Tab-separated table of C-alpha atoms in Angstrom:
chain	number	residue	atom	x	y	z
A	26	MET	CA	-92.186	273.239	47.991
A	27	ARG	CA	-94.863	270.765	46.995
A	28	CYS	CA	-92.839	267.600	46.935
A	29	ALA	CA	-92.624	265.402	50.021
A	30	GLY	CA	-89.668	265.645	52.425
A	31	ARG	CA	-87.850	262.573	51.301
A	32	THR	CA	-88.251	263.559	47.685
A	33	VAL	CA	-86.374	266.819	48.244
A	34	ALA	CA	-83.528	264.936	49.927
A	35	GLN	CA	-83.489	262.380	47.143
A	36	THR	CA	-83.502	265.108	44.500
A	37	THR	CA	-80.519	266.770	46.164
A	38	LEU	CA	-78.713	263.443	46.248
A	39	ALA	CA	-79.449	262.888	42.574
A	40	VAL	CA	-78.185	266.395	41.725
A	41	MET	CA	-75.060	265.722	43.769
A	42	LEU	CA	-74.413	262.399	42.043
A	43	SER	CA	-74.908	263.872	38.585
A	44	MET	CA	-72.527	266.710	39.446
A	45	VAL	CA	-69.941	264.206	40.651
A	46	ALA	CA	-70.444	262.157	37.485
A	47	SER	CA	-70.078	265.164	35.200
A	48	MET	CA	-66.829	266.392	36.709
A	49	SER	CA	-63.538	264.626	36.611
A	50	LEU	CA	-61.261	264.387	39.617
A	51	ALA	CA	-58.739	266.541	37.818
A	52	ASP	CA	-61.143	269.499	38.085
A	53	GLY	CA	-60.081	269.997	41.696
A	54	ILE	CA	-62.920	268.359	43.586
A	55	SER	CA	-62.077	268.094	47.253
A	56	THR	CA	-63.810	265.975	49.851
A	57	SER	CA	-63.643	266.387	53.582
A	58	VAL	CA	-65.070	263.824	55.994
A	59	SER	CA	-65.508	264.501	59.698
A	60	GLY	CA	-67.676	263.295	62.520
A	61	TYR	CA	-68.827	263.671	66.082
A	62	GLY	CA	-70.343	261.548	68.773
A	63	THR	CA	-71.338	261.165	72.370
A	64	VAL	CA	-71.184	258.098	74.584
A	65	GLY	CA	-72.996	258.613	77.829
A	66	GLY	CA	-76.188	258.281	79.727
A	67	THR	CA	-78.681	259.627	82.183
A	68	PHE	CA	-80.656	258.502	85.224
A	69	THR	CA	-83.119	260.189	87.552
A	70	SER	CA	-83.350	260.152	91.347
A	71	ASP	CA	-86.975	258.968	91.261
A	72	GLY	CA	-88.260	255.929	89.352
A	73	ASN	CA	-91.616	257.667	88.789
A	74	TYR	CA	-90.027	260.202	86.488
A	75	ALA	CA	-88.326	259.514	83.179
A	76	TYR	CA	-86.225	262.303	81.665
A	77	PHE	CA	-86.380	263.211	77.975
A	78	HIS	CA	-84.949	265.923	75.747
A	79	ASN	CA	-88.244	266.486	73.959
A	80	GLU	CA	-91.489	264.758	73.003
A	81	THR	CA	-89.948	262.764	70.157
A	82	GLU	CA	-88.383	260.466	72.786
A	83	PHE	CA	-91.155	258.192	74.055
A	84	ASN	CA	-89.597	256.289	76.952
A	85	GLY	CA	-86.967	258.568	78.480
A	86	ALA	CA	-84.373	257.643	81.103
A	87	SER	CA	-85.600	256.718	84.572
A	88	ASN	CA	-83.763	255.682	87.733
A	89	SER	CA	-81.583	253.091	86.021
A	90	PHE	CA	-78.653	254.389	83.979
A	91	ASP	CA	-79.805	254.680	80.359
A	92	VAL	CA	-77.139	255.016	77.663
A	93	GLY	CA	-79.586	254.980	74.749
A	94	LEU	CA	-80.991	258.450	75.237
A	95	ASP	CA	-77.729	260.385	75.047
A	96	SER	CA	-75.431	258.258	72.892
A	97	ARG	CA	-75.160	259.153	69.234
A	98	ILE	CA	-72.742	259.288	66.331
A	99	GLY	CA	-72.741	261.544	63.291
A	100	VAL	CA	-70.657	261.545	60.116
A	101	GLN	CA	-70.417	264.393	57.662
A	102	ALA	CA	-69.008	264.641	54.170
A	103	VAL	CA	-68.493	267.897	52.297
A	104	VAL	CA	-67.759	267.603	48.597
A	105	SER	CA	-66.496	270.884	47.124
A	106	PHE	CA	-66.591	271.023	43.343
A	107	ASP	CA	-64.956	274.438	43.178
A	108	SER	CA	-64.875	277.545	45.381
A	109	GLN	CA	-68.601	278.169	44.760
A	110	TRP	CA	-70.383	274.812	44.539
A	111	SER	CA	-70.488	272.160	47.224
A	112	VAL	CA	-72.661	269.440	48.698
A	113	THR	CA	-72.843	268.685	52.412
A	114	ALA	CA	-74.327	265.483	53.823
A	115	GLN	CA	-74.611	264.529	57.481
A	116	GLU	CA	-75.995	261.252	58.827
A	117	LEU	CA	-76.763	260.864	62.510
A	118	ALA	CA	-77.533	257.641	64.358
A	119	LYS	CA	-79.378	258.168	67.639
A	120	LEU	CA	-82.422	256.990	69.532
A	121	ARG	CA	-85.643	258.075	67.884
A	122	GLY	CA	-89.224	257.559	68.939
A	123	ASN	CA	-89.877	254.255	70.609
A	124	SER	CA	-86.350	253.028	71.463
A	125	LYS	CA	-85.070	252.679	67.918
A	126	PHE	CA	-81.405	253.591	67.380
A	127	ASP	CA	-81.774	254.819	63.831
A	128	PRO	CA	-79.532	256.588	61.375
A	129	ALA	CA	-81.207	259.497	59.615
A	130	THR	CA	-80.183	262.385	57.412
A	131	GLU	CA	-79.734	265.590	59.413
A	132	TRP	CA	-78.285	267.727	56.637
A	133	LEU	CA	-78.158	267.159	52.897
A	134	PHE	CA	-77.879	270.232	50.749
A	135	ALA	CA	-76.291	271.615	47.644
A	136	GLN	CA	-74.709	274.994	48.251
A	137	TYR	CA	-73.871	277.824	45.891
A	138	GLN	CA	-71.598	280.495	47.319
A	139	PRO	CA	-71.268	283.366	44.814
A	140	ASP	CA	-69.002	285.349	47.169
A	141	SER	CA	-67.566	284.933	50.649
A	142	ASP	CA	-70.614	286.594	52.291
A	143	LEU	CA	-73.507	284.733	50.672
A	144	LYS	CA	-74.560	281.090	50.756
A	145	LEU	CA	-77.605	279.670	48.976
A	146	ARG	CA	-78.702	276.167	49.944
A	147	LEU	CA	-81.204	273.723	48.572
A	148	GLY	CA	-82.067	270.449	50.293
A	149	ARG	CA	-82.330	269.424	53.932
A	150	VAL	CA	-81.053	271.721	56.686
A	151	VAL	CA	-81.505	271.702	60.456
A	152	LEU	CA	-84.309	274.030	61.565
A	153	PRO	CA	-82.372	276.764	63.414
A	154	VAL	CA	-85.045	277.947	65.871
A	155	PHE	CA	-82.805	278.458	68.896
A	156	LEU	CA	-79.245	279.699	69.338
A	157	LEU	CA	-77.769	276.179	69.425
A	158	SER	CA	-80.432	274.192	67.522
A	159	ASP	CA	-78.183	273.550	64.552
A	160	THR	CA	-75.513	271.827	66.660
A	161	ILE	CA	-77.691	270.402	69.417
A	162	ASN	CA	-76.381	266.884	68.670
A	163	VAL	CA	-72.710	267.914	68.574
A	164	GLY	CA	-71.898	267.469	72.259
A	165	TYR	CA	-68.264	268.470	71.816
A	166	ALA	CA	-69.315	271.952	70.670
A	167	ALA	CA	-71.315	272.612	73.862
A	168	PRO	CA	-70.162	273.462	77.374
A	169	TRP	CA	-72.896	271.290	78.957
A	170	PHE	CA	-74.006	267.687	78.475
A	171	ASN	CA	-77.651	268.576	77.849
A	172	ALA	CA	-78.940	271.997	76.840
A	173	PRO	CA	-81.561	273.517	79.196
A	174	ASN	CA	-84.811	271.648	78.554
A	175	ASP	CA	-87.072	274.556	79.494
A	176	VAL	CA	-86.112	276.158	76.170
A	177	TYR	CA	-84.904	273.301	73.960
A	178	TYR	CA	-87.812	270.869	74.451
A	179	ALA	CA	-90.284	273.212	72.748
A	180	VAL	CA	-89.688	272.341	69.086
A	181	PRO	CA	-89.998	268.679	68.089
A	182	TYR	CA	-88.930	269.292	64.493
A	183	GLU	CA	-85.264	268.769	63.687
A	184	TYR	CA	-84.874	269.496	59.997
A	185	LEU	CA	-86.482	271.344	57.141
A	186	ASP	CA	-86.628	270.239	53.515
A	187	GLY	CA	-86.476	273.333	51.373
A	188	GLY	CA	-84.100	276.221	50.884
A	189	GLN	CA	-81.859	278.428	53.007
A	190	VAL	CA	-80.106	281.748	52.454
A	191	LEU	CA	-77.216	282.750	54.711
A	192	TRP	CA	-75.519	286.127	54.569
A	193	GLN	CA	-72.624	287.181	56.750
A	194	HIS	CA	-70.901	290.525	56.469
A	195	SER	CA	-68.116	292.305	58.341
A	196	LEU	CA	-68.828	295.907	59.354
A	197	GLY	CA	-65.618	297.115	60.968
A	198	PRO	CA	-65.297	295.124	64.196
A	199	PHE	CA	-68.900	293.809	63.909
A	200	GLN	CA	-70.102	290.722	62.098
A	201	LEU	CA	-73.667	290.876	60.865
A	202	GLY	CA	-75.506	287.685	59.965
A	203	LEU	CA	-78.874	287.193	58.268
A	204	GLU	CA	-80.488	283.823	57.811
A	205	GLY	CA	-83.692	282.741	56.092
A	206	THR	CA	-85.012	279.174	55.896
A	207	TYR	CA	-88.178	277.935	54.209
A	208	GLY	CA	-89.595	274.468	53.694
A	209	GLU	CA	-91.526	271.628	55.249
A	210	THR	CA	-90.920	269.132	58.007
A	211	ASP	CA	-92.546	266.414	60.097
A	212	ALA	CA	-92.191	264.691	63.448
A	213	THR	CA	-93.817	261.930	65.458
A	214	LEU	CA	-94.208	262.661	69.145
A	215	GLU	CA	-95.925	261.324	72.190
A	216	LEU	CA	-97.905	263.513	74.579
A	217	ALA	CA	-98.678	261.686	77.832
A	218	GLY	CA	-98.866	258.314	76.079
A	219	THR	CA	-100.810	259.533	73.031
A	220	GLN	CA	-99.047	259.530	69.689
A	221	VAL	CA	-99.171	262.699	67.661
A	222	ILE	CA	-98.072	263.042	64.055
A	223	ALA	CA	-97.219	266.587	63.085
A	224	LYS	CA	-96.434	267.844	59.595
A	225	SER	CA	-95.541	271.456	59.116
A	226	LYS	CA	-95.809	272.986	55.662
A	227	SER	CA	-94.806	276.531	54.718
A	228	THR	CA	-92.451	276.582	57.672
A	229	PHE	CA	-90.091	279.495	57.820
A	230	ASP	CA	-87.428	280.860	60.075
A	231	VAL	CA	-85.649	284.203	59.850
A	232	ALA	CA	-82.779	285.164	62.107
A	233	VAL	CA	-80.501	288.137	62.533
A	234	SER	CA	-77.272	287.950	64.500
A	235	LEU	CA	-74.626	290.447	65.437
A	236	SER	CA	-71.292	289.601	66.943
A	237	TRP	CA	-68.580	291.812	68.321
A	238	ARG	CA	-65.405	290.087	69.462
A	239	ASN	CA	-66.533	287.507	72.019
A	240	LEU	CA	-70.154	288.609	72.221
A	241	LEU	CA	-72.924	287.240	70.027
A	242	VAL	CA	-76.581	288.250	70.065
A	243	ARG	CA	-79.226	286.603	67.896
A	244	TYR	CA	-82.931	287.044	67.338
A	245	ALA	CA	-85.045	284.568	65.410
A	246	GLU	CA	-88.680	284.316	64.360
A	247	THR	CA	-90.097	280.954	63.363
A	248	ARG	CA	-93.493	280.068	61.938
A	249	LEU	CA	-94.790	276.526	61.990
A	250	ASN	CA	-98.019	275.496	60.318
A	251	SER	CA	-98.629	272.017	61.592
A	252	ALA	CA	-101.305	269.645	60.421
A	253	THR	CA	-101.425	267.725	63.683
A	254	THR	CA	-103.024	264.305	63.970
A	255	VAL	CA	-103.657	262.996	67.474
A	256	LEU	CA	-104.067	259.197	67.481
A	257	GLU	CA	-106.584	258.971	70.332
A	258	SER	CA	-107.115	255.253	69.829
A	259	ALA	CA	-106.622	252.659	67.113
A	260	THR	CA	-109.768	253.901	65.383
A	261	THR	CA	-110.180	257.510	66.517
A	262	THR	CA	-108.012	260.360	65.367
A	263	LEU	CA	-108.296	264.069	66.000
A	264	SER	CA	-106.984	266.440	63.359
A	265	LEU	CA	-105.913	269.946	64.322
A	266	ALA	CA	-104.307	272.797	62.445
A	267	VAL	CA	-101.747	274.346	64.808
A	268	HIS	CA	-100.003	277.597	63.896
A	269	ASP	CA	-97.006	278.273	66.137
A	270	ARG	CA	-95.027	281.480	66.276
A	271	PHE	CA	-91.681	281.276	68.051
A	272	HIS	CA	-89.861	284.440	69.109
A	273	CYS	CA	-86.345	283.687	70.336
A	274	ALA	CA	-83.608	285.971	71.613
A	275	GLY	CA	-80.198	284.570	72.495
A	276	LEU	CA	-76.913	285.869	73.842
A	277	GLN	CA	-73.529	284.235	74.165
A	278	TYR	CA	-70.296	285.607	75.592
A	279	ASP	CA	-67.093	283.572	75.736
A	280	ASP	CA	-63.731	285.291	76.070
A	281	GLY	CA	-61.748	282.113	76.670
A	282	LYS	CA	-62.141	282.453	80.463
A	283	ALA	CA	-65.660	283.635	81.287
A	284	LEU	CA	-68.667	282.047	79.626
A	285	LEU	CA	-72.190	283.436	79.692
A	286	MET	CA	-75.189	282.153	77.770
A	287	SER	CA	-78.830	283.095	77.861
A	288	GLU	CA	-81.927	282.567	75.762
A	289	TRP	CA	-85.515	283.661	75.991
A	290	ILE	CA	-88.243	282.080	73.889
A	291	LYS	CA	-91.942	282.663	73.541
A	292	ARG	CA	-94.320	280.388	71.686
A	293	ASP	CA	-97.737	281.781	70.860
A	294	GLU	CA	-100.546	280.347	68.809
A	295	ASP	CA	-103.937	281.292	67.453
A	296	ASN	CA	-106.772	279.759	69.456
A	297	LEU	CA	-107.915	276.492	67.928
A	298	VAL	CA	-111.224	276.645	66.135
A	299	GLY	CA	-113.963	275.210	68.382
A	300	PHE	CA	-111.768	275.121	71.508
A	301	ASN	CA	-111.173	278.832	72.189
A	302	LYS	CA	-107.732	277.907	73.493
A	303	PRO	CA	-104.300	277.371	71.968
A	304	PHE	CA	-102.926	273.834	71.622
A	305	ALA	CA	-99.779	274.671	73.626
A	306	GLU	CA	-98.308	278.038	74.622
A	307	ASP	CA	-95.359	278.842	76.817
A	308	THR	CA	-92.411	281.087	77.572
A	309	GLY	CA	-89.029	279.729	78.564
A	310	TRP	CA	-85.660	281.193	79.416
A	311	TYR	CA	-82.333	280.263	80.934
A	312	VAL	CA	-79.172	281.911	82.156
A	313	ALA	CA	-75.933	279.919	82.321
A	314	ALA	CA	-72.541	281.090	83.531
A	315	GLY	CA	-69.250	279.249	83.588
A	316	TRP	CA	-65.496	279.691	83.793
A	317	HIS	CA	-62.653	277.980	81.919
A	318	PHE	CA	-60.047	276.795	84.476
A	319	GLY	CA	-57.504	275.263	82.131
A	320	LYS	CA	-59.010	271.948	81.035
A	321	PHE	CA	-62.004	272.263	83.381
A	322	THR	CA	-65.152	274.259	82.634
A	323	PRO	CA	-67.731	274.302	85.425
A	324	LEU	CA	-71.081	275.853	84.542
A	325	ALA	CA	-74.236	276.679	86.494
A	326	SER	CA	-77.634	277.372	85.002
A	327	TYR	CA	-81.115	278.367	85.993
A	328	SER	CA	-84.067	277.970	83.675
A	329	VAL	CA	-87.775	278.735	83.827
A	330	LEU	CA	-90.807	277.475	81.954
A	331	ASN	CA	-94.016	279.506	82.113
A	332	ILE	CA	-96.975	277.623	80.718
A	333	THR	CA	-100.147	279.358	79.541
A	334	SER	CA	-103.439	277.545	79.904
A	335	SER	CA	-103.962	275.495	76.735
A	336	ILE	CA	-105.569	272.312	75.445
A	337	VAL	CA	-102.705	270.113	76.583
A	338	GLN	CA	-101.656	271.979	79.748
A	339	SER	CA	-102.845	274.084	82.693
A	340	ALA	CA	-101.133	277.379	83.524
A	341	ALA	CA	-98.008	276.834	85.658
A	342	ARG	CA	-94.504	278.115	86.314
A	343	TYR	CA	-91.511	275.865	86.881
A	344	GLY	CA	-87.869	276.623	87.643
A	345	SER	CA	-84.898	274.280	87.472
A	346	TRP	CA	-81.246	274.392	88.444
A	347	GLY	CA	-78.401	272.804	86.599
A	348	ALA	CA	-74.674	272.324	87.189
A	349	SER	CA	-72.199	270.758	84.819
A	350	LEU	CA	-68.486	270.156	84.523
A	351	ARG	CA	-66.577	269.715	81.273
A	352	TYR	CA	-63.061	268.259	81.300
A	353	ASP	CA	-61.077	268.393	78.068
A	354	VAL	CA	-59.109	265.149	78.086
A	355	VAL	CA	-57.285	265.689	74.814
A	356	ARG	CA	-57.721	267.976	71.819
A	357	ASN	CA	-60.841	266.197	70.531
A	358	VAL	CA	-62.343	264.347	73.501
A	359	ASP	CA	-64.121	265.722	76.559
A	360	LEU	CA	-65.749	264.185	79.635
A	361	LYS	CA	-68.841	265.755	81.170
A	362	LEU	CA	-70.932	265.483	84.298
A	363	GLN	CA	-74.267	267.199	84.776
A	364	VAL	CA	-76.917	267.415	87.463
A	365	ASN	CA	-80.287	269.065	86.972
A	366	ARG	CA	-82.806	269.659	89.690
A	367	ALA	CA	-86.250	270.002	88.138
A	368	GLN	CA	-89.820	270.075	89.404
A	369	ALA	CA	-92.024	267.001	89.010
A	370	GLY	CA	-94.651	269.042	87.172
A	371	ASP	CA	-92.270	270.475	84.574
A	372	SER	CA	-93.408	268.945	81.286
A	373	ALA	CA	-90.181	270.082	79.593
A	374	TYR	CA	-88.303	267.442	81.613
A	375	TRP	CA	-90.497	264.385	82.029
A	376	VAL	CA	-92.172	261.901	79.745
A	377	VAL	CA	-95.110	261.967	82.179
A	378	ALA	CA	-95.068	265.104	84.311
A	379	ASN	CA	-97.097	265.355	87.514
A	380	PRO	CA	-98.509	268.912	87.643
A	381	SER	CA	-100.064	268.339	91.077
A	382	SER	CA	-96.696	267.635	92.721
A	383	ASN	CA	-94.155	270.232	93.878
A	384	GLU	CA	-91.527	267.537	94.432
A	385	ARG	CA	-88.047	268.113	93.009
A	386	VAL	CA	-86.342	265.343	91.087
A	387	ASN	CA	-82.667	265.158	90.105
A	388	VAL	CA	-81.395	264.193	86.663
A	389	TYR	CA	-77.810	262.875	86.593
A	390	SER	CA	-75.922	262.621	83.307
A	391	PHE	CA	-72.363	261.789	82.394
A	392	GLY	CA	-70.489	260.845	79.282
A	393	ALA	CA	-67.803	261.656	76.745
A	394	ASP	CA	-68.042	263.720	73.557
A	395	PHE	CA	-65.627	263.423	70.669
A	396	VAL	CA	-64.996	264.832	67.202
A	397	PHE	CA	-62.912	263.324	64.441
B	191	MET	CA	-36.051	249.212	84.281
B	192	HIS	CA	-33.474	251.695	85.563
B	193	ARG	CA	-32.109	252.007	82.068
B	194	ARG	CA	-35.546	252.628	80.658
B	195	ILE	CA	-36.166	255.505	83.112
B	196	LYS	CA	-32.786	256.941	82.275
B	197	SER	CA	-33.486	256.874	78.543
B	198	LEU	CA	-36.928	258.352	79.161
B	199	CYS	CA	-35.368	261.246	81.130
B	200	LEU	CA	-32.835	261.746	78.369
B	201	SER	CA	-35.458	261.871	75.634
B	202	LEU	CA	-37.577	264.229	77.751
B	203	ALA	CA	-34.603	266.524	78.267
B	204	LEU	CA	-33.778	266.382	74.571
B	205	GLY	CA	-37.405	267.111	73.712
B	206	LEU	CA	-37.429	270.134	76.031
B	207	MET	CA	-34.191	271.419	74.526
B	208	LEU	CA	-35.602	271.112	71.043
B	209	ALA	CA	-38.902	272.693	72.038
B	210	GLY	CA	-37.149	275.396	74.045
B	211	PRO	CA	-36.152	277.828	71.300
B	212	ALA	CA	-39.591	277.555	69.686
B	213	LEU	CA	-41.371	278.341	72.956
B	214	ALA	CA	-39.174	281.323	73.700
B	215	GLY	CA	-39.231	282.700	70.149
B	216	GLU	CA	-41.180	285.629	68.815
B	217	LEU	CA	-44.216	284.764	66.724
B	218	VAL	CA	-45.055	286.854	63.698
B	219	VAL	CA	-48.195	286.997	61.568
B	220	VAL	CA	-47.490	287.182	57.846
B	221	MET	CA	-49.402	288.059	54.698
B	222	GLY	CA	-48.521	288.813	51.080
B	223	PRO	CA	-46.085	291.680	50.337
B	224	GLY	CA	-48.811	294.334	49.731
B	225	ALA	CA	-50.751	293.767	52.967
B	226	GLY	CA	-51.424	296.425	55.613
B	227	PRO	CA	-51.211	295.889	59.384
B	228	ILE	CA	-53.775	293.780	61.233
B	229	THR	CA	-54.916	293.925	64.850
B	230	LYS	CA	-55.048	291.035	67.299
B	231	ASP	CA	-58.854	291.310	67.493
B	232	GLN	CA	-59.222	291.124	63.708
B	233	LEU	CA	-56.950	288.105	63.675
B	234	ALA	CA	-58.938	286.397	66.452
B	235	ASP	CA	-62.147	286.899	64.425
B	236	VAL	CA	-60.522	285.268	61.394
B	237	TYR	CA	-58.977	282.313	63.258
B	238	LEU	CA	-62.135	281.589	65.282
B	239	GLY	CA	-64.296	281.566	62.155
B	240	ARG	CA	-66.254	284.703	63.058
B	241	SER	CA	-65.048	286.719	60.075
B	242	ASN	CA	-64.599	285.564	56.504
B	243	THR	CA	-62.558	288.554	55.327
B	244	LEU	CA	-59.295	286.566	55.209
B	245	LYS	CA	-58.288	282.940	54.646
B	246	PRO	CA	-56.357	281.658	57.690
B	247	LEU	CA	-53.565	279.065	57.522
B	248	ASP	CA	-52.484	276.776	60.342
B	249	LEU	CA	-49.355	274.858	61.203
B	250	PRO	CA	-49.780	271.146	62.163
B	251	GLU	CA	-51.136	270.284	65.628
B	252	SER	CA	-47.761	268.718	66.458
B	253	ASN	CA	-46.037	272.094	66.004
B	254	GLY	CA	-45.761	273.872	69.371
B	255	LEU	CA	-46.135	277.271	67.693
B	256	ARG	CA	-49.763	276.532	66.909
B	257	ASP	CA	-50.980	276.348	70.517
B	258	GLN	CA	-48.836	279.370	71.403
B	259	PHE	CA	-50.359	281.369	68.571
B	260	TYR	CA	-53.944	280.600	69.613
B	261	LYS	CA	-53.177	281.308	73.267
B	262	ARG	CA	-51.695	284.708	72.440
B	263	VAL	CA	-54.257	285.777	69.849
B	264	THR	CA	-57.502	284.255	71.121
B	265	ASP	CA	-56.685	283.443	74.784
B	266	ARG	CA	-57.974	279.924	74.147
B	267	ASP	CA	-56.383	276.494	74.256
B	268	ALA	CA	-56.574	273.858	71.515
B	269	ALA	CA	-59.731	272.148	72.820
B	270	GLN	CA	-61.635	275.435	73.117
B	271	VAL	CA	-60.699	276.368	69.566
B	272	LYS	CA	-61.733	272.923	68.328
B	273	ALA	CA	-65.105	273.215	70.106
B	274	LEU	CA	-65.772	276.564	68.387
B	275	TRP	CA	-64.855	275.179	64.964
B	276	SER	CA	-67.072	272.132	65.550
B	277	ARG	CA	-70.086	274.443	65.479
B	278	ILE	CA	-68.977	275.893	62.149
B	279	ILE	CA	-68.012	272.577	60.539
B	280	PHE	CA	-71.114	270.587	61.520
B	281	THR	CA	-73.498	273.282	60.298
B	282	GLY	CA	-71.770	273.240	56.916
B	283	GLN	CA	-70.718	276.876	57.426
B	284	GLY	CA	-67.055	276.329	56.715
B	285	GLN	CA	-63.888	274.372	57.168
B	286	PRO	CA	-61.158	275.090	59.743
B	287	PRO	CA	-57.981	276.940	58.670
B	288	LYS	CA	-56.039	275.047	56.024
B	289	GLU	CA	-53.142	273.186	57.592
B	290	LEU	CA	-49.737	273.484	55.957
B	291	PRO	CA	-46.682	271.415	56.953
B	292	ASP	CA	-44.219	274.205	57.802
B	293	ALA	CA	-43.253	277.893	57.596
B	294	ALA	CA	-41.893	277.476	54.061
B	295	ALA	CA	-45.285	276.293	52.817
B	296	VAL	CA	-47.031	279.153	54.670
B	297	LYS	CA	-44.698	281.715	53.070
B	298	LYS	CA	-45.365	280.301	49.614
B	299	ALA	CA	-49.147	280.334	50.154
B	300	VAL	CA	-49.437	283.899	51.535
B	301	ALA	CA	-47.118	285.267	48.837
B	302	ALA	CA	-49.440	283.812	46.201
B	303	ASP	CA	-52.825	284.951	47.617
B	304	PRO	CA	-53.361	288.396	49.191
B	305	ARG	CA	-56.308	287.086	51.288
B	306	MET	CA	-54.247	284.435	53.040
B	307	VAL	CA	-52.751	284.932	56.470
B	308	GLY	CA	-50.377	282.713	58.441
B	309	TYR	CA	-48.018	282.706	61.393
B	310	MET	CA	-44.471	281.525	62.019
B	311	ASP	CA	-41.376	282.029	64.108
B	312	LYS	CA	-39.817	285.444	63.468
B	313	SER	CA	-36.605	283.812	62.232
B	314	ASP	CA	-38.539	282.104	59.421
B	315	ALA	CA	-40.058	285.301	57.982
B	316	ASP	CA	-38.189	286.726	54.966
B	317	ALA	CA	-38.641	289.281	52.164
B	318	SER	CA	-41.184	287.107	50.315
B	319	VAL	CA	-43.817	287.952	52.943
B	320	LYS	CA	-44.852	290.950	55.027
B	321	VAL	CA	-45.011	290.820	58.815
B	322	VAL	CA	-48.419	292.334	59.666
B	323	LEU	CA	-48.300	291.719	63.425
B	324	SER	CA	-45.662	290.690	65.976
B	325	LEU	CA	-46.777	288.651	68.966
B	326	HIS	CA	-44.400	288.938	71.913
């Protein structure tokens, strides 16, 4: 995939438009439009610490209630030309980088589905590293307000421009799923006040999942090959080639009453040439358990981040607690409250972590999710 | 004011009377005439988007049978089902079960396509379809 990211998206759009133009409405084209959103915010118990979801958010939410960080709205259109060919487009407006509330394309792909098991996609897809990566912005689909940071902060890339193959097959009571994604992506992040531009080429992700009734297990391997540019000052830049390998195992059980979710991820890297250390390496996991009491779903979680000594961090281990409550107001609107108790040194939580402090800081979030 | 309360009570009572027979009725799952039996677990997989072996049909959200069906088959209420489908819809993996206006439309659809499956009150099922599962 030699063309730039935007070019792939534009090509897909052009293909979509030409397909629309070449087919008349009488051919049975169907369009379905839907959307999702979240209105809510976050604040922390200590003004020295600003919470973020990952390093693509530069300012974070501190001890005054911030609605920018968690509010977002997405709209999706699926145009089906027949039972095999379709185009899916999803635009999402949310805060990106330095306090800009920007719309951007999350998904834009043409899909060919030769039979009910196989889907071939070309265009932009969300990079599905973790169990819930592909719906991380769809608050209504999740039991919590914010997914556990100790796992979900680790990948700054959201999408991939390239191709994707999805295969799902029923084997008696089991459902087997295979997923392969290949392409390129980029992201702008900030590490302790320093801007970093990362572009990953030849990125790929393979995942296998198996579900049986209410139980789902998934394992995914992701390779990122990031040309990383650290903007040290207006005139000095440092260029690094970072090769990340993500190994992720996830489990989800939901029988309509009990809810159990857990993920374990490990990021390892080759040592950087000339440094004899990786750029960033860590292991994270969480366990979350909840119960559906009618319209209420309380959930408790515990997550851990184990950091290996690297260029950007010293070795450390952090643990954080979380509790959330979901209330389903009506069929397509929920209200959520969440409290997380995280350590001041945990870089998965804070824009500027303080590794020398053992202090615990609370993160309070509340808001409403909706789908339409 | 008094009158308004009275009329509200009356319409509530009327609503309950109308909803009553539907709530107490027996739900049946129907497919085309040549179909074999289906288990509750298989049906839950189909209606929660976990299996693509069959094409599920829904009744409108305003129809009380719909919530009853999901409660009995999947042990989930409407919001839980919607949350599960949100994950499927917003990853472009699929669309929720096709919604048809009433039992007559469901009968017509399942009779025409052997991969379609629907549900209705037992009294609505006739010889044009085959009952593949009864939900008491």
